[in-house]
Short mmCIF file of C-alpha atoms in Angstrom, two decimals:
data_model
loop_
_atom_site.label_atom_id
_atom_site.label_comp_id
_atom_site.label_asym_id
_atom_site.label_seq_id
_atom_site.Cartn_x
_atom_site.Cartn_y
_atom_site.Cartn_z
CA MET L 1 -29.28 60.60 48.14
CA ARG L 2 -31.01 63.44 46.23
CA VAL L 3 -34.82 64.29 46.31
CA CYS L 4 -36.99 66.00 43.90
CA THR L 5 -38.32 69.49 45.10
CA GLN L 6 -41.57 68.86 42.86
CA CYS L 7 -42.74 64.97 42.80
CA GLY L 8 -40.57 63.96 46.01
CA ARG L 9 -38.92 60.89 44.30
CA THR L 10 -35.28 59.96 45.74
CA THR L 11 -32.59 59.62 43.13
CA ASP L 12 -28.88 59.21 42.69
CA ALA L 13 -29.01 61.10 39.45
CA THR L 14 -27.18 64.68 39.04
CA GLY L 15 -28.72 67.39 37.32
CA ASP L 16 -32.40 67.75 37.36
CA CYS L 17 -35.17 64.87 38.27
CA PRO L 18 -35.13 62.22 35.61
CA SER L 19 -38.83 61.83 36.08
CA CYS L 20 -40.29 65.15 36.03
CA HIS L 21 -37.23 67.31 35.46
CA GLY L 22 -37.51 69.14 38.73
CA SER L 23 -34.87 70.64 41.12
CA LEU L 24 -33.12 67.93 43.18
CA ILE L 25 -31.48 68.38 46.71
CA THR L 26 -29.14 66.69 48.33
CA MET L 27 -30.15 64.89 51.47
CA THR L 28 -28.53 63.45 54.47
CA ARG L 29 -29.35 61.73 57.40
CA LEU L 30 -29.55 62.96 60.84
CA GLU L 31 -30.45 62.34 64.59
CA VAL L 32 -33.20 64.36 66.26
CA ASP L 33 -34.02 63.59 69.79
CA GLY L 34 -32.88 60.13 69.33
CA ASN L 35 -34.61 59.60 66.34
CA ALA L 36 -33.33 58.89 62.82
CA ALA L 37 -34.30 61.62 60.08
CA LEU L 38 -33.70 62.64 56.52
CA ALA L 39 -33.18 66.32 55.84
CA ALA L 40 -31.54 68.56 53.33
CA GLN L 41 -27.97 69.36 53.64
CA PRO L 42 -27.90 73.00 55.72
CA GLU L 43 -25.71 74.18 52.69
CA GLU L 44 -28.28 73.24 50.18
CA GLU L 45 -29.49 76.58 47.99
CA LEU L 46 -32.61 76.39 46.12
CA ILE L 47 -31.55 77.35 42.54
CA ALA L 48 -33.52 79.54 40.30
CA GLY L 49 -36.76 78.34 39.09
CA THR L 50 -37.44 75.95 42.07
CA LYS L 51 -41.19 75.78 42.88
CA VAL L 52 -41.98 76.41 46.38
CA GLY L 53 -45.94 76.54 46.97
CA ASP L 54 -47.47 78.75 44.05
CA TYR L 55 -44.15 80.38 43.52
CA GLU L 56 -40.66 80.08 41.75
CA ILE L 57 -37.75 81.28 43.52
CA GLU L 58 -35.45 83.82 41.74
CA LYS L 59 -32.66 84.42 43.92
CA LEU L 60 -31.13 84.16 47.46
CA ILE L 61 -31.55 87.25 48.92
CA GLY L 62 -30.25 86.89 52.52
CA SER L 63 -29.50 83.91 54.75
CA GLY L 64 -28.70 83.37 58.65
CA GLY L 65 -28.39 80.83 61.60
CA MET L 66 -31.82 79.88 61.01
CA GLY L 67 -32.14 79.49 57.18
CA ASN L 68 -32.18 81.17 53.93
CA VAL L 69 -34.32 83.99 52.21
CA TYR L 70 -35.59 83.71 48.81
CA GLY L 71 -36.99 86.23 46.06
CA ALA L 72 -39.95 84.87 44.56
CA VAL L 73 -42.47 85.63 41.94
CA HIS L 74 -45.88 83.92 41.39
CA PRO L 75 -45.70 83.01 37.74
CA LEU L 76 -49.16 83.57 36.70
CA ILE L 77 -50.04 86.89 38.19
CA GLY L 78 -46.87 88.14 39.07
CA LYS L 79 -46.87 89.19 42.58
CA ARG L 80 -43.69 89.00 44.55
CA ALA L 81 -42.92 87.46 47.70
CA ALA L 82 -40.05 86.57 50.04
CA ILE L 83 -39.64 83.07 50.90
CA LYS L 84 -37.83 81.79 54.13
CA VAL L 85 -36.81 78.48 54.23
CA LEU L 86 -35.79 76.77 57.77
CA ASN L 87 -32.51 74.64 58.15
CA ALA L 88 -33.51 71.25 58.38
CA ARG L 89 -32.37 70.94 62.41
CA PHE L 90 -35.52 73.17 63.03
CA CYS L 91 -37.97 71.67 60.59
CA ALA L 92 -37.12 67.86 62.28
CA ASP L 93 -39.12 68.77 65.50
CA HIS L 94 -42.67 68.86 64.42
CA GLU L 95 -43.80 69.84 67.60
CA ALA L 96 -41.49 73.12 67.26
CA VAL L 97 -42.76 73.77 63.91
CA ARG L 98 -46.31 73.48 65.17
CA ARG L 99 -45.72 75.93 68.07
CA PHE L 100 -44.23 78.18 65.44
CA VAL L 101 -47.26 77.90 63.01
CA ARG L 102 -49.57 78.81 65.96
CA GLU L 103 -47.56 81.78 66.87
CA ALA L 104 -47.65 83.32 62.85
CA GLN L 105 -51.51 82.59 62.84
CA ALA L 106 -52.07 84.33 65.99
CA VAL L 107 -49.94 87.34 64.74
CA ASN L 108 -51.80 87.45 61.14
CA LYS L 109 -55.35 87.00 63.03
CA ILE L 110 -54.36 90.73 64.24
CA GLY L 111 -53.30 92.01 60.63
CA HIS L 112 -51.51 94.77 62.11
CA ALA L 113 -50.13 97.34 59.52
CA ASN L 114 -46.74 97.54 61.30
CA ILE L 115 -46.27 93.46 61.20
CA VAL L 116 -44.53 91.67 58.42
CA ASP L 117 -47.64 89.76 56.62
CA ILE L 118 -47.25 86.08 56.41
CA PHE L 119 -49.59 84.73 53.99
CA SER L 120 -48.71 81.01 53.36
CA MET L 121 -46.40 78.29 54.41
CA GLY L 122 -45.89 74.66 53.74
CA ASP L 123 -43.00 72.30 53.65
CA LEU L 124 -40.83 71.10 50.84
CA PRO L 125 -40.24 67.36 49.75
CA ASP L 126 -37.51 67.35 51.96
CA ASN L 127 -39.16 68.24 55.03
CA ARG L 128 -37.82 71.71 55.40
CA ALA L 129 -40.52 74.54 56.47
CA TYR L 130 -41.09 77.66 54.89
CA LEU L 131 -43.09 80.69 55.12
CA VAL L 132 -44.11 82.96 52.23
CA MET L 133 -44.15 86.56 53.43
CA GLU L 134 -44.84 89.94 51.81
CA TRP L 135 -41.86 91.53 49.64
CA LEU L 136 -40.44 94.65 51.50
CA HIS L 137 -38.36 97.44 49.73
CA GLY L 138 -36.52 99.32 51.95
CA GLU L 139 -33.64 98.91 54.41
CA THR L 140 -33.57 97.87 58.15
CA LEU L 141 -33.42 99.90 61.01
CA MET L 142 -29.56 99.09 61.35
CA ASP L 143 -28.76 100.11 57.91
CA ARG L 144 -30.44 103.31 58.68
CA LEU L 145 -28.39 103.93 61.97
CA GLU L 146 -25.11 103.21 60.20
CA ARG L 147 -25.75 105.82 57.61
CA ALA L 148 -26.33 108.85 59.71
CA PRO L 149 -28.09 109.51 63.39
CA LEU L 150 -31.88 109.46 63.43
CA PRO L 151 -33.41 112.77 64.90
CA VAL L 152 -35.48 112.40 67.61
CA GLU L 153 -38.92 112.72 65.90
CA HIS L 154 -37.95 109.83 63.93
CA THR L 155 -36.84 108.15 66.81
CA VAL L 156 -40.24 108.77 68.70
CA ALA L 157 -42.28 107.93 65.56
CA ILE L 158 -40.36 104.61 65.10
CA LEU L 159 -41.17 103.73 68.63
CA ILE L 160 -44.57 104.51 68.65
CA SER L 161 -45.27 102.23 65.65
CA LEU L 162 -43.11 99.40 67.24
CA THR L 163 -45.41 99.73 70.55
CA ARG L 164 -48.22 99.19 68.69
CA ALA L 165 -47.07 96.10 67.01
CA LEU L 166 -46.10 94.45 70.16
CA GLU L 167 -49.20 95.29 72.19
CA ALA L 168 -51.14 93.96 69.47
CA ALA L 169 -48.89 90.81 69.47
CA HIS L 170 -48.87 90.52 73.38
CA ALA L 171 -52.68 90.31 73.39
CA ALA L 172 -52.43 87.36 71.12
CA GLY L 173 -49.92 85.69 73.77
CA VAL L 174 -46.62 86.36 71.45
CA VAL L 175 -43.55 87.58 72.96
CA HIS L 176 -41.26 88.76 70.45
CA ARG L 177 -38.09 87.75 72.11
CA ASP L 178 -35.48 89.01 69.71
CA LEU L 179 -36.18 92.64 68.85
CA LYS L 180 -33.23 94.23 67.35
CA PRO L 181 -32.53 97.06 64.68
CA GLU L 182 -31.90 94.06 62.17
CA ASN L 183 -35.70 93.11 62.55
CA VAL L 184 -37.07 96.83 62.32
CA PHE L 185 -37.67 97.20 58.65
CA LEU L 186 -38.27 100.82 56.75
CA VAL L 187 -40.38 100.76 53.77
CA PRO L 188 -40.09 103.98 51.62
CA GLU L 189 -43.80 105.33 50.51
CA ASP L 190 -43.58 108.88 48.53
CA GLU L 191 -42.25 111.16 50.93
CA SER L 192 -42.77 108.92 54.09
CA PHE L 193 -41.79 105.40 55.32
CA ARG L 194 -43.91 102.75 57.35
CA VAL L 195 -42.62 100.79 60.05
CA LYS L 196 -42.88 96.81 59.87
CA LEU L 197 -41.41 94.34 62.61
CA LEU L 198 -39.91 91.07 61.44
CA ASP L 199 -39.33 87.64 62.63
CA PHE L 200 -42.02 86.90 65.27
CA GLY L 201 -41.55 83.20 66.60
CA ILE L 202 -38.37 82.34 65.35
CA ALA L 203 -36.76 82.93 68.69
CA LYS L 204 -39.24 80.54 70.53
CA LEU L 205 -38.84 77.77 67.68
CA GLU L 206 -34.95 77.86 68.21
CA THR L 207 -35.19 77.83 71.94
CA ARG L 208 -37.09 74.56 71.39
CA ARG L 209 -34.35 73.24 69.04
CA ALA L 210 -31.30 74.18 71.35
CA PRO L 211 -29.28 71.40 72.78
CA THR L 212 -30.12 70.80 76.12
CA ARG L 213 -27.73 69.09 79.37
CA LYS L 214 -28.16 68.10 82.67
CA THR L 215 -26.97 71.07 84.32
CA ALA L 216 -29.18 73.50 82.30
CA THR L 217 -31.31 75.69 84.67
CA GLY L 218 -33.02 77.20 81.36
CA MET L 219 -32.72 77.81 78.10
CA THR L 220 -33.21 81.11 76.19
CA VAL L 221 -32.00 82.50 72.60
CA GLY L 222 -31.62 86.41 71.53
CA THR L 223 -29.30 88.55 70.73
CA PRO L 224 -27.16 89.16 73.81
CA LEU L 225 -27.02 92.89 73.24
CA TYR L 226 -30.64 93.36 73.38
CA MET L 227 -32.06 90.44 75.93
CA SER L 228 -33.60 91.10 78.95
CA PRO L 229 -32.33 90.13 82.44
CA GLU L 230 -34.98 87.00 82.24
CA GLN L 231 -33.65 85.94 79.07
CA ALA L 232 -30.01 86.40 80.26
CA LYS L 233 -31.21 84.11 83.20
CA GLY L 234 -33.24 81.59 81.42
CA ILE L 235 -36.27 81.88 83.18
CA ALA L 236 -39.77 82.51 81.74
CA ILE L 237 -40.52 85.52 80.22
CA ASP L 238 -43.39 87.46 79.13
CA GLY L 239 -44.15 90.91 77.22
CA LYS L 240 -42.19 93.01 79.79
CA SER L 241 -39.09 91.34 78.28
CA ASP L 242 -40.00 92.94 75.16
CA VAL L 243 -40.38 96.16 77.10
CA TYR L 244 -36.86 95.75 78.12
CA SER L 245 -35.71 94.96 74.47
CA LEU L 246 -37.26 97.73 72.93
CA GLY L 247 -35.68 99.98 75.73
CA VAL L 248 -32.48 98.88 74.37
CA LEU L 249 -33.58 99.45 71.13
CA ALA L 250 -34.16 103.00 72.16
CA TYR L 251 -31.34 103.31 73.52
CA ALA L 252 -29.23 102.20 70.44
CA MET L 253 -31.59 104.83 68.25
CA VAL L 254 -30.53 107.78 70.43
CA CYS L 255 -27.18 106.85 71.39
CA ARG L 256 -26.12 104.90 68.24
CA THR L 257 -24.53 102.33 70.77
CA THR L 258 -26.15 99.64 73.23
CA PRO L 259 -25.92 100.03 76.77
CA PHE L 260 -23.59 97.28 77.47
CA GLU L 261 -21.52 97.32 74.07
CA ASP L 262 -18.23 97.38 75.27
CA GLU L 263 -18.46 94.19 77.55
CA ALA L 264 -15.53 92.12 76.20
CA SER L 265 -17.70 88.75 75.79
CA PRO L 266 -21.32 87.60 75.16
CA VAL L 267 -21.45 86.20 78.79
CA GLU L 268 -20.17 89.55 80.16
CA VAL L 269 -22.91 91.21 78.48
CA LEU L 270 -25.65 88.66 79.79
CA HIS L 271 -24.16 89.47 83.13
CA ALA L 272 -24.05 93.16 82.78
CA HIS L 273 -27.87 92.97 81.60
CA ILE L 274 -28.59 91.21 84.92
CA SER L 275 -26.70 93.20 87.51
CA LYS L 276 -25.17 96.28 85.91
CA THR L 277 -26.90 99.91 85.58
CA PRO L 278 -26.42 101.65 82.42
CA LYS L 279 -25.23 104.95 82.02
CA PRO L 280 -28.07 107.44 80.91
CA PRO L 281 -28.63 108.10 77.32
CA HIS L 282 -27.37 111.83 78.23
CA LYS L 283 -24.02 110.63 79.01
CA HIS L 284 -23.76 109.73 74.87
CA VAL L 285 -25.92 112.59 73.56
CA LYS L 286 -26.14 115.97 75.01
CA ASP L 287 -29.56 117.26 73.66
CA VAL L 288 -31.49 113.92 74.57
CA PRO L 289 -34.83 115.22 75.84
CA PRO L 290 -35.30 114.59 79.48
CA ALA L 291 -38.09 112.91 79.24
CA LEU L 292 -37.23 110.45 76.61
CA ASP L 293 -33.84 109.83 78.83
CA ASN L 294 -35.86 109.01 81.71
CA LEU L 295 -38.57 106.66 79.82
CA ILE L 296 -35.29 104.65 78.43
CA LEU L 297 -33.86 104.11 81.71
CA GLN L 298 -37.47 103.00 83.11
CA MET L 299 -37.79 100.53 80.23
CA LEU L 300 -34.52 99.31 81.28
CA GLU L 301 -35.54 98.42 84.88
CA LYS L 302 -33.96 95.11 85.90
CA LEU L 303 -37.45 93.80 87.46
CA PRO L 304 -39.90 93.25 84.86
CA GLU L 305 -42.66 94.62 87.24
CA ASP L 306 -40.94 98.07 87.44
CA ARG L 307 -41.15 98.59 83.86
CA PRO L 308 -43.77 100.50 82.16
CA ALA L 309 -46.52 98.85 80.14
CA MET L 310 -46.81 99.37 76.36
CA PRO L 311 -49.58 101.76 76.33
CA GLU L 312 -48.17 104.30 78.89
CA ILE L 313 -45.00 103.92 76.93
CA ARG L 314 -46.78 105.46 73.77
CA ARG L 315 -48.65 107.69 75.87
CA ARG L 316 -45.30 109.03 77.45
CA LEU L 317 -43.72 109.26 73.69
CA LYS L 318 -47.05 110.98 72.48
CA ALA L 319 -46.56 113.32 75.24
CA LEU L 320 -42.84 114.57 74.29
CA ASP L 321 -42.67 118.05 73.05
CA GLY L 322 -46.20 118.95 74.36
CA GLY L 323 -48.03 116.59 72.26
CA GLY L 324 -46.37 117.55 69.02
CA PHE L 325 -45.90 113.73 68.07
CA GLU L 326 -49.79 113.19 68.64
CA THR L 327 -50.50 112.86 64.81
CA PHE L 328 -48.27 109.60 64.50
CA THR L 329 -50.72 106.47 63.95
CA GLY L 330 -50.39 102.89 64.06
CA GLU L 331 -48.96 103.19 60.27
CA THR L 332 -46.41 105.84 61.56
CA ARG L 333 -45.31 108.01 58.86
CA TRP L 334 -43.00 111.25 58.63
CA PRO L 335 -41.53 113.31 56.40
CA ILE L 336 -37.88 112.73 55.09
CA THR L 337 -35.27 115.29 56.00
CA PRO L 338 -32.32 115.52 54.22
CA MET L 339 -29.40 114.40 56.33
CA SER L 340 -26.58 115.79 54.48
CA GLY L 341 -23.56 117.54 56.58
CA THR L 342 -24.23 115.18 59.72
CA PRO L 343 -21.19 113.46 60.70
CA LYS L 344 -21.31 109.95 60.19
CA LEU L 345 -20.37 107.87 63.38
CA PRO L 346 -18.54 104.65 63.74
CA ALA L 347 -21.26 101.92 63.37
CA LYS L 348 -21.32 99.20 65.88
CA ARG L 349 -22.92 95.54 64.92
CA ALA L 350 -23.49 92.75 67.31
CA ARG L 351 -20.27 90.77 67.68
CA TRP L 352 -21.48 87.95 68.16
CA PRO L 353 -24.16 85.39 66.58
CA ILE L 354 -27.29 86.58 66.00
CA ALA L 355 -28.92 83.52 68.30
CA VAL L 356 -26.89 82.33 71.15
CA GLY L 357 -28.51 79.37 73.52
CA ILE L 358 -27.89 79.64 76.77
CA ALA L 359 -27.03 76.35 78.89
CA ALA L 360 -26.26 77.36 81.84
CA VAL L 361 -25.86 81.08 83.99
CA VAL L 362 -24.21 80.20 87.16
CA ILE L 363 -23.19 83.59 88.48
CA GLY L 364 -22.13 82.91 92.07
CA SER L 365 -19.57 80.38 90.66
CA GLY L 366 -18.31 82.51 87.52
CA VAL L 367 -19.07 79.59 85.19
CA PHE L 368 -21.01 80.29 81.97
CA MET L 369 -21.68 78.15 79.24
CA ILE L 370 -23.09 79.10 75.83
CA VAL L 371 -24.09 76.88 72.88
CA ARG L 372 -23.59 78.74 69.94
CA ALA L 373 -25.38 78.46 66.62
CA LYS L 374 -23.60 75.92 64.09
CA THR L 375 -21.86 78.12 61.28
CA ALA L 376 -19.64 76.59 58.27
CA GLU L 377 -16.55 77.13 60.55
CA GLU L 378 -17.56 75.93 64.06
CA ALA L 379 -20.12 73.98 65.50
CA LYS L 380 -18.67 72.73 68.85
CA PRO L 381 -20.33 74.65 72.14
CA VAL L 382 -18.02 77.06 73.43
CA VAL L 383 -17.24 76.81 77.16
CA VAL L 384 -16.21 80.45 78.75
CA ALA L 385 -14.90 80.66 82.09
CA PRO L 386 -14.38 84.30 83.01
CA LYS L 387 -12.67 85.62 85.83
CA VAL L 388 -13.96 85.15 89.30
CA GLU L 389 -14.61 88.20 90.62
CA PRO L 390 -16.37 89.74 94.04
CA PRO L 391 -20.07 89.70 93.88
CA PRO L 392 -21.34 92.88 91.99
CA ALA L 393 -22.99 95.76 93.95
CA PRO L 394 -26.57 95.47 93.40
CA PRO L 395 -28.06 97.98 91.22
CA ALA L 396 -29.18 101.47 92.26
CA ALA L 397 -32.86 101.92 93.29
CA PRO L 398 -34.64 104.18 90.89
CA ALA L 399 -34.88 107.75 92.07
CA LYS L 400 -37.98 108.79 94.03
CA GLY L 401 -39.74 111.98 95.39
CA THR L 402 -42.75 112.44 97.50
CA LEU L 403 -46.00 113.80 96.70
CA GLU L 404 -48.20 115.60 98.96
CA LEU L 405 -51.84 116.02 97.99
CA VAL L 406 -54.31 118.11 99.67
CA VAL L 407 -57.68 117.77 98.03
CA GLU L 408 -61.23 119.91 98.76
CA PRO L 409 -63.68 118.41 99.05
CA SER L 410 -62.15 115.62 101.08
CA THR L 411 -64.65 113.30 99.27
CA ALA L 412 -63.13 113.83 95.95
CA THR L 413 -62.04 110.61 94.02
CA VAL L 414 -58.25 110.98 93.04
CA LEU L 415 -56.48 109.12 90.36
CA VAL L 416 -52.62 109.47 90.12
CA ASP L 417 -51.15 107.80 86.78
CA GLY L 418 -54.56 105.86 86.32
CA GLU L 419 -54.13 104.72 89.93
CA PRO L 420 -56.89 105.63 92.52
CA VAL L 421 -55.55 107.30 95.92
CA VAL L 422 -56.72 106.79 99.16
CA LEU L 423 -57.22 110.33 100.70
CA ALA L 424 -57.44 110.44 104.70
CA LYS L 425 -59.24 113.69 105.54
CA GLY L 426 -58.79 115.17 101.93
CA ARG L 427 -54.73 114.37 102.18
CA ALA L 428 -52.30 111.69 101.01
CA LYS L 429 -48.71 111.39 100.65
CA LEU L 430 -47.18 109.18 97.79
CA GLU L 431 -43.76 108.01 96.97
CA LEU L 432 -43.49 107.99 93.27
CA PRO L 433 -40.58 107.66 90.65
CA VAL L 434 -38.95 111.04 89.74
CA GLY L 435 -40.85 112.28 86.42
CA ASP L 436 -43.82 113.63 85.34
CA HIS L 437 -47.15 111.97 86.77
CA ALA L 438 -50.94 112.61 85.76
CA ILE L 439 -53.41 113.63 88.35
CA ALA L 440 -57.04 113.73 87.70
CA THR L 441 -59.68 114.57 90.40
CA ASN L 442 -63.59 114.76 90.35
CA ALA L 443 -66.34 114.87 92.93
CA THR L 444 -70.28 114.75 92.57
CA GLY L 445 -71.28 118.61 92.10
CA TYR L 446 -67.99 120.04 91.23
CA ARG L 447 -65.67 120.44 88.13
CA ALA L 448 -63.43 117.54 87.34
CA THR L 449 -59.62 118.56 86.58
CA GLU L 450 -56.72 117.14 84.87
CA GLN L 451 -53.03 118.37 85.62
CA SER L 452 -49.39 116.90 85.03
CA VAL L 453 -47.14 117.10 88.28
CA ALA L 454 -43.21 116.89 88.08
CA VAL L 455 -41.72 114.82 90.94
CA THR L 456 -38.07 115.29 91.85
CA SER L 457 -35.53 113.45 93.67
CA GLU L 458 -35.75 113.01 97.33
CA THR L 459 -37.92 116.21 97.92
CA VAL L 460 -41.62 116.91 98.62
CA THR L 461 -43.81 118.11 95.84
CA PRO L 462 -46.75 119.61 97.79
CA VAL L 463 -49.93 120.03 95.50
CA ALA L 464 -52.99 121.54 96.60
CA ILE L 465 -56.48 120.71 94.63
CA LYS L 466 -59.53 122.71 95.34
CA LEU L 467 -62.22 121.76 93.20
CA ALA L 468 -64.83 124.45 91.89
CA LYS L 469 -68.43 123.99 92.33
CA GLN L 470 -70.49 123.31 89.40
CA GLN L 471 -72.98 126.10 88.16
CA ARG L 472 -76.48 125.67 87.57
CA ASN L 473 -78.17 126.47 84.75
CA GLY L 474 -75.08 127.62 83.25
CA GLY L 475 -74.38 130.66 85.17
CA ALA L 476 -74.83 132.45 88.49
CA ARG L 477 -77.80 131.87 90.60
CA PRO L 478 -79.42 135.33 90.80
CA ARG L 479 -79.40 137.24 93.89
CA PRO L 480 -82.86 137.93 95.55
CA ARG L 481 -83.86 141.70 96.16
CA PRO L 482 -83.66 143.22 99.42
CA THR L 483 -86.77 143.64 101.22
CA LYS L 484 -87.29 145.95 104.60
CA ASP L 485 -88.81 143.17 106.41
CA VAL L 486 -87.06 140.04 105.47
CA ASP L 487 -89.52 137.92 107.76
CA ALA L 488 -92.73 139.63 105.80
CA VAL L 489 -95.10 137.29 103.39
CA VAL L 490 -94.79 138.54 100.03
CA ASP L 491 -97.91 138.77 97.62
CA PRO L 492 -97.02 137.62 94.36
CA PHE L 493 -100.30 139.04 92.77
CA ASP L 494 -99.50 142.79 94.40
CA LYS L 495 -98.29 144.41 91.28
CA LYS L 496 -97.02 147.83 92.63
CA LYS L 497 -96.93 150.53 90.20
CA LYS L 498 -93.64 152.04 89.08
CA PRO L 499 -93.22 155.67 89.52
CA ARG L 500 -93.18 157.68 86.00
#
């Protein structure tokens, strides 16, 4: 049976619709959550000239496990757009589609410059949902990394833009869940670039539609190489999951490989995210700035509460090179520098499907079950049973050092990294992660101070802070003139003549 994409009538005819001459799409019956439904065949493509909302399809420009992306144009005003049409198996669950719509609405209310704009959506006559998005010219971050290594300043610029986009999304209650180089787009503008983050909400939609089993302890979705430990475990996630994935993305930008690229299977990659400590970036690239190396490792902490927040990440990125990146904004741009002469490194793409649903992750028994996205060649669940090995050693605790403060006056207020410190007779001793820490001190009647102190591993770093008193009237108080009798009463009206 075939359905017209314009008038919605069903027919057994071939070619165009006999009623309105619109395009026809082949329909198939499928079962969703026990209910029968009609949907387009997954391989059905929209042909050139097909009307989708106010736009006409020009050509297919991309496809994936979730659906197809088409180039389209408005026939009257000539505005170009990209239209993503979701596969029927994701559109049959109307509640899942509504959840996706709410997420898209939340992101677009922000209207952030570093998030791809979605300005329309709807349903085709065969019930397949579609999104109308801004047309982007340029290349993905994956394409850029495959061509040549990124300079550190470009890496920092891209990361600053992404922290702004993600912070805005998290404020709207949206967690991206699928950060990876393919979802970061670089749009050239004159002699600069603009960073765009793609595909908000898709991961949650796919989580909803993934098959479930009685043995499942959780369900998650994403790209294994970039998934957080929480995603690998199939437990609830929040914005700190995006922090981890952004750390993996930063690692890939600096090293051109991911922390667990060499694992043999998707299951072992997920296991590594949960239990293995990544190799520091400077082990791959010698000239990584220590501050960036340390920041990436902190973003890759196993426990969400041990990872820095997005504003803190952005502050530390800007502080690199003595604040040399302070000029970068939410629409981060930078001059293009020639890369001729830079050796090409072997590109490494993810070797597994983009979307992987985890039906069960039972670490202790060594049994892992993966439900893979359906492709043209395979559609059956894959069960992987790795060799039973001894439990891995617990991950090493992050290196820490001791900061010992002596403050005068003892009534002063002290903030370390924005957190108040309790002083006991003007002293305090703090256990802090290795790295730079900001100390702000103030007290009534004294000049406030701010400074940065480096804490080193397993050592005591003493810091003495003595606030200077504020000067009155903008200068030092004048000294009184000495008199012979300090107890004498001076008559202010007694004007003595000065000798000539």
